CSV table of C-alpha atoms in Angstrom, one decimal:
chain,number,residue,atom,x,y,z
A,35,UNK,CA,209.4,226.1,-69.3
A,36,UNK,CA,206.9,228.1,-67.3
A,37,UNK,CA,203.1,228.2,-67.5
A,38,UNK,CA,201.1,231.4,-67.7
A,39,UNK,CA,199.0,233.0,-65.0
A,40,UNK,CA,199.5,230.6,-62.1
A,41,UNK,CA,198.3,232.3,-59.0
A,42,UNK,CA,198.5,230.8,-55.5
A,43,UNK,CA,198.4,227.1,-55.8
A,44,UNK,CA,198.0,227.2,-59.6
A,45,UNK,CA,194.7,225.3,-59.7
A,46,UNK,CA,192.3,228.1,-60.7
A,47,UNK,CA,194.0,228.9,-64.0
A,48,UNK,CA,194.0,225.3,-65.0
A,49,UNK,CA,190.3,225.2,-64.7
A,50,UNK,CA,189.8,228.3,-66.8
A,51,UNK,CA,192.2,228.2,-69.7
A,52,UNK,CA,192.6,224.6,-70.9
A,53,UNK,CA,190.2,225.3,-73.8
A,54,UNK,CA,192.6,227.6,-75.5
A,55,UNK,CA,195.4,225.1,-75.8
A,56,UNK,CA,196.9,225.2,-79.3
A,57,UNK,CA,200.1,224.4,-81.1
A,58,UNK,CA,200.4,227.8,-82.6
A,59,UNK,CA,203.3,230.1,-81.6
A,60,UNK,CA,203.6,233.8,-81.7
A,61,UNK,CA,206.6,235.7,-82.9
A,62,UNK,CA,208.2,238.5,-81.0
A,63,UNK,CA,211.2,240.2,-82.6
A,64,UNK,CA,212.0,237.0,-84.4
A,65,UNK,CA,211.7,234.7,-81.4
A,66,UNK,CA,208.9,232.1,-81.0
A,67,UNK,CA,206.7,231.9,-77.9
A,68,UNK,CA,203.5,230.1,-76.9
A,69,UNK,CA,200.8,232.6,-76.0
A,70,UNK,CA,199.8,230.8,-72.9
A,71,UNK,CA,203.2,231.4,-71.4
A,72,UNK,CA,204.2,234.7,-72.9
A,73,UNK,CA,202.3,237.1,-75.2
A,74,UNK,CA,203.2,240.3,-77.1
A,75,UNK,CA,202.1,242.4,-74.1
A,76,UNK,CA,204.1,240.5,-71.5
A,77,UNK,CA,207.2,240.3,-73.7
A,78,UNK,CA,207.1,244.0,-74.3
A,79,UNK,CA,206.6,244.6,-70.6
A,80,UNK,CA,209.6,242.5,-69.8
A,81,UNK,CA,211.8,244.1,-72.3
A,82,UNK,CA,210.8,247.8,-72.1
A,83,UNK,CA,208.7,248.4,-68.9
A,84,UNK,CA,209.9,246.1,-66.2
A,85,UNK,CA,212.0,248.1,-63.7
A,86,UNK,CA,215.0,246.0,-62.6
A,87,UNK,CA,216.1,246.7,-59.0
A,88,UNK,CA,219.8,246.7,-58.0
A,89,UNK,CA,219.3,243.8,-55.6
A,90,UNK,CA,217.4,241.6,-58.1
A,91,UNK,CA,218.8,238.2,-58.9
A,92,UNK,CA,218.1,236.6,-62.2
A,93,UNK,CA,218.2,232.8,-62.9
A,94,UNK,CA,218.7,232.8,-66.7
A,95,UNK,CA,218.9,229.7,-68.8
A,96,UNK,CA,218.1,228.3,-72.2
A,97,UNK,CA,215.2,225.9,-71.9
A,98,UNK,CA,216.0,222.5,-70.4
A,99,UNK,CA,219.4,223.5,-69.1
A,100,UNK,CA,219.0,223.5,-65.3
A,101,UNK,CA,216.2,226.2,-64.8
A,102,UNK,CA,214.1,224.3,-62.3
A,103,UNK,CA,217.2,223.1,-60.4
A,104,UNK,CA,218.4,226.7,-59.9
A,105,UNK,CA,214.9,227.9,-58.9
A,106,UNK,CA,215.1,225.3,-56.1
A,107,UNK,CA,218.6,226.1,-55.0
A,108,UNK,CA,217.8,229.9,-54.8
A,109,UNK,CA,214.7,229.2,-52.8
A,110,UNK,CA,216.5,226.9,-50.4
A,111,UNK,CA,219.3,229.4,-49.9
A,112,UNK,CA,216.8,232.1,-49.1
A,113,UNK,CA,215.2,229.8,-46.5
A,114,UNK,CA,218.6,228.7,-45.2
A,115,UNK,CA,217.9,225.1,-46.1
A,116,UNK,CA,214.4,224.9,-44.5
A,117,UNK,CA,212.3,223.0,-47.1
A,118,UNK,CA,209.0,224.2,-45.8
A,119,UNK,CA,208.7,227.0,-48.4
A,120,UNK,CA,209.8,224.8,-51.3
A,121,UNK,CA,207.3,222.1,-50.3
A,122,UNK,CA,204.3,224.5,-49.9
A,123,UNK,CA,204.7,227.1,-52.6
A,124,UNK,CA,205.1,226.4,-56.4
A,125,UNK,CA,208.4,227.3,-57.8
A,126,UNK,CA,206.8,229.7,-60.4
A,127,UNK,CA,205.6,231.8,-57.4
A,128,UNK,CA,208.9,231.6,-55.6
A,129,UNK,CA,211.1,232.5,-58.5
A,130,UNK,CA,208.6,234.1,-61.1
A,131,UNK,CA,209.2,234.4,-64.8
A,132,UNK,CA,209.9,238.0,-66.0
A,133,UNK,CA,208.4,237.2,-69.4
A,134,UNK,CA,205.4,235.4,-68.1
A,135,UNK,CA,201.9,236.7,-68.6
A,136,UNK,CA,201.5,237.4,-64.8
A,137,UNK,CA,204.9,239.1,-64.4
A,138,UNK,CA,203.5,242.6,-63.8
A,139,UNK,CA,201.5,241.2,-60.8
A,140,UNK,CA,204.1,238.7,-59.4
A,141,UNK,CA,207.1,241.0,-59.6
A,142,UNK,CA,205.7,244.1,-57.9
A,143,UNK,CA,208.6,246.2,-56.4
A,144,UNK,CA,207.1,245.4,-53.0
A,145,UNK,CA,207.7,241.7,-53.5
A,146,UNK,CA,209.9,239.7,-51.2
A,147,UNK,CA,213.4,241.2,-51.5
A,148,UNK,CA,215.8,240.5,-53.0
A,149,UNK,CA,213.6,239.4,-55.9
A,150,UNK,CA,214.6,236.1,-57.4
A,151,UNK,CA,213.5,236.0,-61.1
A,152,UNK,CA,213.6,233.4,-63.8
A,153,UNK,CA,214.0,233.9,-67.5
A,154,UNK,CA,214.8,232.1,-70.8
A,155,UNK,CA,215.0,235.4,-72.7
A,156,UNK,CA,217.9,235.9,-75.0
A,157,UNK,CA,220.1,238.8,-74.1
A,158,UNK,CA,219.0,240.6,-77.3
A,159,UNK,CA,215.4,241.1,-75.9
A,160,UNK,CA,216.1,241.1,-72.2
A,161,UNK,CA,215.0,243.8,-69.8
A,162,UNK,CA,216.5,247.0,-70.9
A,163,UNK,CA,216.6,248.4,-67.3
A,164,UNK,CA,218.9,245.5,-66.3
A,165,UNK,CA,221.9,246.8,-68.2
A,166,UNK,CA,222.0,250.0,-66.2
A,167,UNK,CA,221.5,248.2,-62.8
A,168,UNK,CA,223.6,246.3,-60.4
A,169,UNK,CA,221.3,243.3,-60.5
A,170,UNK,CA,223.0,239.9,-60.7
A,171,UNK,CA,222.7,237.1,-63.2
A,172,UNK,CA,223.3,233.4,-62.6
A,173,UNK,CA,223.6,231.8,-66.1
A,174,UNK,CA,223.5,228.0,-66.3
A,175,UNK,CA,224.7,226.3,-69.5
A,176,UNK,CA,224.2,222.7,-70.5
A,177,UNK,CA,225.8,220.6,-73.2
A,178,UNK,CA,223.6,221.6,-76.2
A,179,UNK,CA,223.3,218.0,-77.3
A,180,UNK,CA,221.7,217.0,-74.0
A,181,UNK,CA,219.6,220.2,-74.1
A,182,UNK,CA,218.4,219.1,-77.5
A,183,UNK,CA,217.4,215.6,-76.3
A,184,UNK,CA,215.7,216.9,-73.2
A,185,UNK,CA,213.8,219.6,-75.2
A,186,UNK,CA,212.7,216.9,-77.6
A,187,UNK,CA,211.0,214.8,-74.9
A,188,UNK,CA,209.7,218.0,-73.2
A,189,UNK,CA,208.1,219.0,-76.5
A,190,UNK,CA,206.4,215.7,-76.8
A,191,UNK,CA,204.7,216.1,-73.4
A,192,UNK,CA,204.3,219.8,-73.0
A,193,UNK,CA,201.1,221.2,-74.5
A,194,UNK,CA,202.9,224.6,-74.8
A,195,UNK,CA,205.1,223.2,-77.5
A,196,UNK,CA,204.3,222.0,-81.0
A,197,UNK,CA,204.6,218.3,-81.5
A,198,UNK,CA,208.3,217.8,-82.3
A,199,UNK,CA,207.7,215.1,-84.9
A,200,UNK,CA,210.5,212.6,-85.2
A,201,UNK,CA,213.8,213.0,-83.4
A,202,UNK,CA,215.4,213.6,-86.8
A,203,UNK,CA,213.0,216.4,-87.6
A,204,UNK,CA,213.5,218.0,-84.2
A,205,UNK,CA,217.3,217.7,-84.6
A,206,UNK,CA,217.0,219.9,-87.6
A,207,UNK,CA,214.7,222.5,-86.0
A,208,UNK,CA,217.1,222.8,-83.0
A,209,UNK,CA,220.1,223.4,-85.2
A,210,UNK,CA,218.2,226.1,-87.1
A,211,UNK,CA,217.0,227.7,-83.9
A,212,UNK,CA,213.4,227.2,-85.0
A,213,UNK,CA,212.2,226.5,-81.5
A,214,UNK,CA,210.8,228.7,-78.7
A,215,UNK,CA,213.4,231.2,-77.5
A,216,UNK,CA,215.5,230.7,-80.6
A,217,UNK,CA,218.9,229.2,-81.1
A,218,UNK,CA,220.9,227.7,-78.2
A,219,UNK,CA,224.1,229.0,-79.9
A,220,UNK,CA,222.8,232.5,-80.1
A,221,UNK,CA,221.5,232.4,-76.6
A,222,UNK,CA,224.8,231.3,-75.1
A,223,UNK,CA,226.9,233.6,-77.3
A,224,UNK,CA,224.8,236.5,-76.3
A,225,UNK,CA,224.9,236.0,-72.5
A,226,UNK,CA,228.5,234.9,-72.4
A,227,UNK,CA,229.5,238.4,-73.4
A,228,UNK,CA,228.9,239.3,-69.7
A,229,UNK,CA,231.6,236.9,-68.6
A,230,UNK,CA,234.1,238.7,-66.4
A,231,UNK,CA,231.6,241.2,-65.0
A,232,UNK,CA,231.2,241.0,-61.2
A,233,UNK,CA,227.4,240.7,-61.5
A,234,UNK,CA,227.5,237.6,-63.7
A,235,UNK,CA,228.0,234.0,-62.5
A,236,UNK,CA,228.5,231.3,-65.1
A,237,UNK,CA,227.7,227.7,-64.1
A,238,UNK,CA,227.3,224.5,-66.0
A,239,UNK,CA,224.9,221.6,-65.6
A,240,UNK,CA,228.0,219.5,-65.2
A,241,UNK,CA,229.0,221.6,-62.2
A,242,UNK,CA,225.6,220.9,-60.6
A,243,UNK,CA,225.9,217.2,-61.3
A,244,UNK,CA,229.5,216.8,-60.1
A,245,UNK,CA,229.7,219.1,-57.1
A,246,UNK,CA,226.4,220.4,-56.0
A,247,UNK,CA,227.7,221.5,-52.6
A,248,UNK,CA,230.5,223.4,-54.2
A,249,UNK,CA,228.0,225.2,-56.5
A,250,UNK,CA,225.8,226.1,-53.6
A,251,UNK,CA,228.8,227.6,-51.8
A,252,UNK,CA,229.8,229.5,-54.9
A,253,UNK,CA,226.3,230.9,-55.3
A,254,UNK,CA,226.1,231.9,-51.6
A,255,UNK,CA,229.4,233.8,-52.0
A,256,UNK,CA,228.2,235.5,-55.3
A,257,UNK,CA,225.0,236.6,-53.5
A,258,UNK,CA,226.6,237.6,-50.3
A,259,UNK,CA,224.6,235.0,-48.4
A,260,UNK,CA,226.2,233.7,-45.2
A,261,UNK,CA,225.0,230.1,-44.5
A,262,UNK,CA,226.6,227.9,-41.9
A,263,UNK,CA,227.7,224.4,-42.7
A,264,UNK,CA,224.4,222.8,-41.5
A,265,UNK,CA,222.3,225.1,-43.6
A,266,UNK,CA,224.4,224.4,-46.7
A,267,UNK,CA,224.0,220.7,-46.0
A,268,UNK,CA,220.3,221.1,-45.9
A,269,UNK,CA,220.2,223.1,-49.2
A,270,UNK,CA,222.2,220.3,-50.9
A,271,UNK,CA,220.0,217.6,-49.5
A,272,UNK,CA,216.7,219.2,-50.6
A,273,UNK,CA,218.1,220.3,-54.0
A,274,UNK,CA,219.0,216.9,-55.3
A,275,UNK,CA,217.3,215.9,-58.6
A,276,UNK,CA,215.6,213.0,-56.8
A,277,UNK,CA,214.1,215.2,-54.1
A,278,UNK,CA,212.9,217.8,-56.7
A,279,UNK,CA,211.4,215.1,-58.8
A,280,UNK,CA,209.3,214.0,-55.8
A,281,UNK,CA,208.3,217.5,-54.8
A,282,UNK,CA,204.9,218.5,-56.4
A,283,UNK,CA,205.8,222.1,-55.9
A,284,UNK,CA,208.8,221.7,-58.1
A,285,UNK,CA,208.0,218.9,-60.6
A,286,UNK,CA,205.1,220.7,-62.3
A,287,UNK,CA,202.7,217.8,-61.6
A,288,UNK,CA,200.2,220.5,-60.4
A,289,UNK,CA,200.0,221.6,-64.0
A,290,UNK,CA,198.7,218.4,-65.5
A,291,UNK,CA,196.6,220.3,-68.0
A,292,UNK,CA,199.8,221.7,-69.5
A,293,UNK,CA,201.7,218.5,-69.6
A,294,UNK,CA,200.9,215.0,-70.8
A,295,UNK,CA,202.6,213.1,-68.0
A,296,UNK,CA,201.8,209.8,-69.7
A,297,UNK,CA,204.4,210.6,-72.3
A,298,UNK,CA,207.2,211.7,-70.0
A,299,UNK,CA,207.7,213.3,-66.6
A,300,UNK,CA,208.6,216.9,-66.5
A,301,UNK,CA,211.9,216.0,-64.8
A,302,UNK,CA,213.0,213.0,-66.9
A,303,UNK,CA,216.5,211.8,-66.2
A,304,UNK,CA,218.6,214.8,-65.1
A,305,UNK,CA,221.8,213.3,-66.4
A,306,UNK,CA,224.7,214.4,-68.6
A,307,UNK,CA,225.6,212.5,-71.8
A,308,UNK,CA,222.1,211.1,-72.7
A,309,UNK,CA,222.6,212.5,-76.2
A,310,UNK,CA,224.9,209.5,-76.9
A,311,UNK,CA,221.8,207.2,-76.6
A,312,UNK,CA,220.0,209.2,-79.3
A,313,UNK,CA,222.5,210.7,-81.9
A,314,UNK,CA,223.5,208.7,-84.9
A,315,UNK,CA,227.2,208.9,-85.9
A,316,UNK,CA,226.1,211.2,-88.8
A,317,UNK,CA,224.1,213.5,-86.5
A,318,UNK,CA,227.0,213.7,-84.0
A,319,UNK,CA,229.4,214.7,-86.7
A,320,UNK,CA,227.0,217.2,-88.2
A,321,UNK,CA,226.3,218.7,-84.7
A,322,UNK,CA,230.0,219.0,-84.1
A,323,UNK,CA,230.5,220.9,-87.3
A,324,UNK,CA,227.7,223.4,-86.6
A,325,UNK,CA,228.9,223.8,-83.0
A,326,UNK,CA,232.4,224.6,-84.1
A,327,UNK,CA,231.2,227.1,-86.6
A,328,UNK,CA,228.7,228.8,-84.3
A,329,UNK,CA,230.9,228.9,-81.2
A,330,UNK,CA,234.2,229.7,-82.8
A,331,UNK,CA,234.3,233.3,-81.5
A,332,UNK,CA,233.6,232.3,-77.9
A,333,UNK,CA,236.4,232.8,-75.4
A,334,UNK,CA,236.9,229.8,-73.0
A,335,UNK,CA,235.8,226.2,-73.1
A,336,UNK,CA,233.0,224.2,-71.6
A,337,UNK,CA,233.4,220.7,-70.1
A,338,UNK,CA,231.8,219.1,-73.1
A,339,UNK,CA,234.3,220.7,-75.5
A,340,UNK,CA,236.9,218.3,-74.2
A,341,UNK,CA,234.9,215.1,-75.0
A,342,UNK,CA,233.6,213.4,-78.0
């Protein structure tokens, strides 16, 4: 999840806007957002006014499904593995959010090209100009059960989210899509309609966990970036979960006014299968029923479709 209005190091905004923290969301075309991260003006700008360029690269995810990881990978590919940029500039300035309150400033057409841009927006309300462009999308998907667990803990520590209540209560909200950015099922079904197009790359969180080097090489090929073996090794080294968790420019520790880090770290475990430590048998069975119903029209299978 991104925070609004971070310029430069991100400190000045923290000093000026903490007093407007609240647990109230706004609704934009049926989707929930927190006004400190996105407001009606910024969302309308993203959908209707933002001019996508043919060489733009979008990092698109549902919340808590590998967003920060891909921001780091894209940054390191740009710098050919040199970590100086990733260790001195916050990731929200390196790969800005198109729906963020500062997007019109951070995504000027004269920005560093190609622009690398992050978004959680559902395809239904994504930038209209994208669909007539040659811009590329990297879409990362995670087992929705793990996304649910990660989002639950994130909601407990992020002041941009309402208190999630008990795990049982949040479980129900997630299944109904009554969380910021809406339903995981709708989000994935929407963006998966682009599968097969040459400007769309589908990755999974499992891919990142199991073969990070292979994923980096796949992304480089997709983007037309030619990195030698040493540079690829450096990207992989500095894009591990452990290194990102220790990097204050990537772990969001600079934004302590937005996150109660005593409840959880922004980057908590970074594993697959943690849902098994949280779901009851009844919840697992119910989730499976909803999943099968919501995803029945989807072509292809995900890694988690093959497991219990």
